[in-house]
Amino acid sequence: MSESNNKIQGIMDTTMEKIRQMSDADTIIGEKITIGNVTVIPVSKVSYGFASGGSDFAMKSAQQPLFGGGGGAGMSISPVAFVVIKGDDVKVMPVTCASNSADKAISLVPEMFDKITALFKKNKPEASDKKYNKSEKASDADDKNVDVMSKMAPDEELQ
C-alpha cells in the first residue's frame, strides 16, 4: 500500500471515528420517557454519507511528492415512530409528516384533483339541461318555420 493510500485511510478513519462519537445505539432507539404508567420510546432513522479524496503532487525540486487530501461526512436523524407502552398494551405510533417539499406536493395531489374536478363540474351544465336546451331550440325553429310558411302566399315556393 502506498503512502498516499495510508493518508487517505487515515482521513477516513478519523471521519468514521467522529461519526461514531456523535451517534450510538441510543440515536436510533432513544431513551425511554416514563410518565406515570405510560412509557414512550422514540425510534429514529439515521442516514450517513461519506466522501474523501486525495492526490500526490510531484514537485521538480522536492524529494518526495506532496500529498493533498480531505474528507467529509454528513448525518441526518429523522423521527419515524414512537413505541408507547401502557401496562401490557404496546403500540407503535408512526410519525406521519412530509419529509420534504416533494413529499408534501405528492400528498396534496388527491385534494387538488378533487378541487379541480369540482370546479369543472360547477361550470359545466348538466346533461339534462343540454337536452332541454336542444329541444327548446328545435321548438323555436319549428315555430319560426310555421310563421314563415303562414305568411307565404299559397302558390309561393321556397327558394
PDB file of C-alpha atoms in Angstrom:
ATOM      1  CA  MET A   1       0.000   0.000   0.000  1.00  0.00           C
ATOM      2  CA  SER A   2       1.454   3.389  -0.945  1.00  0.00           C
ATOM      3  CA  GLU A   3       1.976   6.202   1.496  1.00  0.00           C
ATOM      4  CA  SER A   4      -0.833   8.305  -0.057  1.00  0.00           C
ATOM      5  CA  ASN A   5      -3.296   5.414   0.379  1.00  0.00           C
ATOM      6  CA  ASN A   6      -2.346   5.309   4.063  1.00  0.00           C
ATOM      7  CA  LYS A   7      -3.048   9.039   4.310  1.00  0.00           C
ATOM      8  CA  ILE A   8      -6.491   8.628   2.705  1.00  0.00           C
ATOM      9  CA  GLN A   9      -7.179   5.707   5.045  1.00  0.00           C
ATOM     10  CA  GLY A  10      -6.213   7.963   7.964  1.00  0.00           C
ATOM     11  CA  ILE A  11      -8.667  10.636   6.778  1.00  0.00           C
ATOM     12  CA  MET A  12     -11.484   8.064   6.515  1.00  0.00           C
ATOM     13  CA  ASP A  13     -10.655   6.555   9.919  1.00  0.00           C
ATOM     14  CA  THR A  14     -10.797   9.984  11.562  1.00  0.00           C
ATOM     15  CA  THR A  15     -14.108  10.789   9.824  1.00  0.00           C
ATOM     16  CA  MET A  16     -15.658   7.472  10.879  1.00  0.00           C
ATOM     17  CA  GLU A  17     -14.495   7.888  14.481  1.00  0.00           C
ATOM     18  CA  LYS A  18     -16.096  11.341  14.713  1.00  0.00           C
ATOM     19  CA  ILE A  19     -19.380   9.948  13.344  1.00  0.00           C
ATOM     20  CA  ARG A  20     -19.270   7.110  15.895  1.00  0.00           C
ATOM     21  CA  GLN A  21     -18.808   9.667  18.665  1.00  0.00           C
ATOM     22  CA  MET A  22     -21.874  11.605  17.502  1.00  0.00           C
ATOM     23  CA  SER A  23     -24.162   8.594  17.158  1.00  0.00           C
ATOM     24  CA  ASP A  24     -24.698   5.412  19.099  1.00  0.00           C
ATOM     25  CA  ALA A  25     -27.489   2.886  19.596  1.00  0.00           C
ATOM     26  CA  ASP A  26     -29.424   5.491  21.607  1.00  0.00           C
ATOM     27  CA  THR A  27     -29.678   7.598  18.438  1.00  0.00           C
ATOM     28  CA  ILE A  28     -31.921   5.051  16.681  1.00  0.00           C
ATOM     29  CA  ILE A  29     -33.808   3.713  19.709  1.00  0.00           C
ATOM     30  CA  GLY A  30     -33.944   6.710  22.014  1.00  0.00           C
ATOM     31  CA  GLU A  31     -34.054   6.840  25.783  1.00  0.00           C
ATOM     32  CA  LYS A  32     -37.373   5.824  27.270  1.00  0.00           C
ATOM     33  CA  ILE A  33     -39.588   8.504  28.772  1.00  0.00           C
ATOM     34  CA  THR A  34     -41.882   7.380  31.586  1.00  0.00           C
ATOM     35  CA  ILE A  35     -44.842   9.425  32.806  1.00  0.00           C
ATOM     36  CA  GLY A  36     -46.977   7.619  35.354  1.00  0.00           C
ATOM     37  CA  ASN A  37     -47.726   4.150  33.977  1.00  0.00           C
ATOM     38  CA  VAL A  38     -47.011   5.125  30.332  1.00  0.00           C
ATOM     39  CA  THR A  39     -43.584   4.652  28.745  1.00  0.00           C
ATOM     40  CA  VAL A  40     -42.682   6.227  25.389  1.00  0.00           C
ATOM     41  CA  ILE A  41     -39.619   5.170  23.378  1.00  0.00           C
ATOM     42  CA  PRO A  42     -38.657   7.274  20.323  1.00  0.00           C
ATOM     43  CA  VAL A  43     -37.457   5.477  17.166  1.00  0.00           C
ATOM     44  CA  SER A  44     -35.439   7.365  14.532  1.00  0.00           C
ATOM     45  CA  LYS A  45     -33.951   6.797  11.098  1.00  0.00           C
ATOM     46  CA  VAL A  46     -30.266   7.656  10.798  1.00  0.00           C
ATOM     47  CA  SER A  47     -28.664   8.310   7.399  1.00  0.00           C
ATOM     48  CA  TYR A  48     -24.944   8.784   6.747  1.00  0.00           C
ATOM     49  CA  GLY A  49     -22.922   9.976   3.782  1.00  0.00           C
ATOM     50  CA  PHE A  50     -19.142   9.922   3.363  1.00  0.00           C
ATOM     51  CA  ALA A  51     -16.656  11.308   0.871  1.00  0.00           C
ATOM     52  CA  SER A  52     -12.873  11.503   0.778  1.00  0.00           C
ATOM     53  CA  GLY A  53     -10.154  12.005  -1.752  1.00  0.00           C
ATOM     54  CA  GLY A  54      -6.527  12.820  -2.178  1.00  0.00           C
ATOM     55  CA  SER A  55      -3.782  13.323  -4.666  1.00  0.00           C
ATOM     56  CA  ASP A  56       0.006  13.378  -4.867  1.00  0.00           C
ATOM     57  CA  PHE A  57       1.557  16.491  -6.354  1.00  0.00           C
ATOM     58  CA  ALA A  58       5.023  15.953  -7.778  1.00  0.00           C
ATOM     59  CA  MET A  59       7.404  18.865  -7.372  1.00  0.00           C
ATOM     60  CA  LYS A  60      10.546  19.211  -9.507  1.00  0.00           C
ATOM     61  CA  SER A  61      12.711  20.180  -6.554  1.00  0.00           C
ATOM     62  CA  ALA A  62      11.081  18.033  -3.839  1.00  0.00           C
ATOM     63  CA  GLN A  63      12.495  14.658  -2.863  1.00  0.00           C
ATOM     64  CA  GLN A  64       9.023  13.207  -2.181  1.00  0.00           C
ATOM     65  CA  PRO A  65       5.644  14.002  -3.757  1.00  0.00           C
ATOM     66  CA  LEU A  66       3.388  16.325  -1.778  1.00  0.00           C
ATOM     67  CA  PHE A  67       0.004  14.957  -0.675  1.00  0.00           C
ATOM     68  CA  GLY A  68      -3.282  16.843  -0.604  1.00  0.00           C
ATOM     69  CA  GLY A  69      -6.472  15.279   0.636  1.00  0.00           C
ATOM     70  CA  GLY A  70      -9.682  15.768   2.501  1.00  0.00           C
ATOM     71  CA  GLY A  71     -12.777  14.040   3.730  1.00  0.00           C
ATOM     72  CA  GLY A  72     -16.244  14.819   4.916  1.00  0.00           C
ATOM     73  CA  ALA A  73     -19.351  13.224   6.264  1.00  0.00           C
ATOM     74  CA  GLY A  74     -22.964  14.109   6.843  1.00  0.00           C
ATOM     75  CA  MET A  75     -25.581  12.660   9.109  1.00  0.00           C
ATOM     76  CA  SER A  76     -29.355  13.039   9.185  1.00  0.00           C
ATOM     77  CA  ILE A  77     -31.640  11.907  12.019  1.00  0.00           C
ATOM     78  CA  SER A  78     -35.407  11.750  11.399  1.00  0.00           C
ATOM     79  CA  PRO A  79     -38.051  10.534  13.865  1.00  0.00           C
ATOM     80  CA  VAL A  80     -40.107   7.692  12.374  1.00  0.00           C
ATOM     81  CA  ALA A  81     -42.187   6.306  15.262  1.00  0.00           C
ATOM     82  CA  PHE A  82     -42.844   6.104  18.982  1.00  0.00           C
ATOM     83  CA  VAL A  83     -43.306   2.877  20.909  1.00  0.00           C
ATOM     84  CA  VAL A  84     -45.975   3.511  23.568  1.00  0.00           C
ATOM     85  CA  ILE A  85     -46.213   1.026  26.446  1.00  0.00           C
ATOM     86  CA  LYS A  86     -49.112   1.190  28.893  1.00  0.00           C
ATOM     87  CA  GLY A  87     -49.339  -1.831  31.193  1.00  0.00           C
ATOM     88  CA  ASP A  88     -49.422  -4.914  28.948  1.00  0.00           C
ATOM     89  CA  ASP A  89     -50.528  -2.880  25.892  1.00  0.00           C
ATOM     90  CA  VAL A  90     -47.761  -1.970  23.388  1.00  0.00           C
ATOM     91  CA  LYS A  91     -48.459   0.255  20.367  1.00  0.00           C
ATOM     92  CA  VAL A  92     -46.226   1.629  17.633  1.00  0.00           C
ATOM     93  CA  MET A  93     -47.315   5.145  16.663  1.00  0.00           C
ATOM     94  CA  PRO A  94     -45.759   6.156  13.315  1.00  0.00           C
ATOM     95  CA  VAL A  95     -44.771   9.764  12.718  1.00  0.00           C
ATOM     96  CA  THR A  96     -46.547  10.841   9.539  1.00  0.00           C
ATOM     97  CA  CYS A  97     -45.182  14.061   8.187  1.00  0.00           C
ATOM     98  CA  ALA A  98     -43.889  15.032   4.774  1.00  0.00           C
ATOM     99  CA  SER A  99     -40.124  14.905   4.915  1.00  0.00           C
ATOM    100  CA  ASN A 100     -39.585  17.352   2.065  1.00  0.00           C
ATOM    101  CA  SER A 101     -41.475  19.599  -0.303  1.00  0.00           C
ATOM    102  CA  ALA A 102     -41.777  16.878  -2.964  1.00  0.00           C
ATOM    103  CA  ASP A 103     -43.472  14.533  -0.481  1.00  0.00           C
ATOM    104  CA  LYS A 104     -45.788  17.339   0.593  1.00  0.00           C
ATOM    105  CA  ALA A 105     -46.702  18.136  -3.023  1.00  0.00           C
ATOM    106  CA  ILE A 106     -47.417  14.478  -3.754  1.00  0.00           C
ATOM    107  CA  SER A 107     -49.609  14.202  -0.676  1.00  0.00           C
ATOM    108  CA  LEU A 108     -51.680  17.199  -1.881  1.00  0.00           C
ATOM    109  CA  VAL A 109     -52.426  15.712  -5.341  1.00  0.00           C
ATOM    110  CA  PRO A 110     -55.708  13.956  -4.360  1.00  0.00           C
ATOM    111  CA  GLU A 111     -57.047  17.101  -2.695  1.00  0.00           C
ATOM    112  CA  MET A 112     -56.115  19.268  -5.695  1.00  0.00           C
ATOM    113  CA  PHE A 113     -57.697  16.734  -8.092  1.00  0.00           C
ATOM    114  CA  ASP A 114     -60.968  16.887  -6.144  1.00  0.00           C
ATOM    115  CA  LYS A 115     -60.954  20.699  -6.209  1.00  0.00           C
ATOM    116  CA  ILE A 116     -60.249  20.870  -9.947  1.00  0.00           C
ATOM    117  CA  THR A 117     -62.931  18.269 -10.699  1.00  0.00           C
ATOM    118  CA  ALA A 118     -65.440  20.206  -8.602  1.00  0.00           C
ATOM    119  CA  LEU A 119     -64.533  23.409 -10.447  1.00  0.00           C
ATOM    120  CA  PHE A 120     -65.204  21.832 -13.853  1.00  0.00           C
ATOM    121  CA  LYS A 121     -68.479  20.301 -12.668  1.00  0.00           C
ATOM    122  CA  LYS A 122     -69.572  23.690 -11.341  1.00  0.00           C
ATOM    123  CA  ASN A 123     -69.029  25.402 -14.719  1.00  0.00           C
ATOM    124  CA  LYS A 124     -70.437  22.569 -16.877  1.00  0.00           C
ATOM    125  CA  PRO A 125     -74.239  22.366 -17.381  1.00  0.00           C
ATOM    126  CA  GLU A 126     -75.902  19.096 -16.513  1.00  0.00           C
ATOM    127  CA  ALA A 127     -76.721  16.631 -19.324  1.00  0.00           C
ATOM    128  CA  SER A 128     -80.466  17.013 -18.720  1.00  0.00           C
ATOM    129  CA  ASP A 129     -80.096  20.795 -19.186  1.00  0.00           C
ATOM    130  CA  LYS A 130     -78.471  20.256 -22.600  1.00  0.00           C
ATOM    131  CA  LYS A 131     -81.337  18.066 -23.811  1.00  0.00           C
ATOM    132  CA  TYR A 132     -83.844  20.629 -22.659  1.00  0.00           C
ATOM    133  CA  ASN A 133     -81.975  23.430 -24.431  1.00  0.00           C
ATOM    134  CA  LYS A 134     -81.732  21.439 -27.682  1.00  0.00           C
ATOM    135  CA  SER A 135     -85.429  20.599 -27.724  1.00  0.00           C
ATOM    136  CA  GLU A 136     -86.228  24.200 -26.865  1.00  0.00           C
ATOM    137  CA  LYS A 137     -84.118  25.412 -29.810  1.00  0.00           C
ATOM    138  CA  ALA A 138     -85.737  22.891 -32.153  1.00  0.00           C
ATOM    139  CA  SER A 139     -89.158  24.008 -30.981  1.00  0.00           C
ATOM    140  CA  ASP A 140     -88.245  27.658 -31.589  1.00  0.00           C
ATOM    141  CA  ALA A 141     -87.050  26.834 -35.122  1.00  0.00           C
ATOM    142  CA  ASP A 142     -90.252  24.938 -35.881  1.00  0.00           C
ATOM    143  CA  ASP A 143     -92.300  27.918 -34.693  1.00  0.00           C
ATOM    144  CA  LYS A 144     -90.330  30.249 -36.973  1.00  0.00           C
ATOM    145  CA  ASN A 145     -90.847  27.916 -39.942  1.00  0.00           C
ATOM    146  CA  VAL A 146     -94.562  27.836 -39.267  1.00  0.00           C
ATOM    147  CA  ASP A 147     -94.624  31.635 -39.077  1.00  0.00           C
ATOM    148  CA  VAL A 148     -92.752  31.959 -42.380  1.00  0.00           C
ATOM    149  CA  MET A 149     -94.999  29.386 -44.038  1.00  0.00           C
ATOM    150  CA  SER A 150     -98.168  31.117 -42.884  1.00  0.00           C
ATOM    151  CA  LYS A 151     -97.041  34.456 -44.308  1.00  0.00           C
ATOM    152  CA  MET A 152     -96.291  32.990 -47.719  1.00  0.00           C
ATOM    153  CA  ALA A 153     -98.870  33.049 -50.459  1.00  0.00           C
ATOM    154  CA  PRO A 154    -100.281  29.610 -51.264  1.00  0.00           C
ATOM    155  CA  ASP A 155     -98.566  29.440 -54.655  1.00  0.00           C
ATOM    156  CA  GLU A 156     -95.130  30.794 -53.496  1.00  0.00           C
ATOM    157  CA  GLU A 157     -92.265  28.338 -53.282  1.00  0.00           C
ATOM    158  CA  LEU A 158     -89.251  28.464 -51.024  1.00  0.00           C
ATOM    159  CA  GLN A 159     -86.034  29.171 -52.836  1.00  0.00           C
TER     160      GLN A 159
END
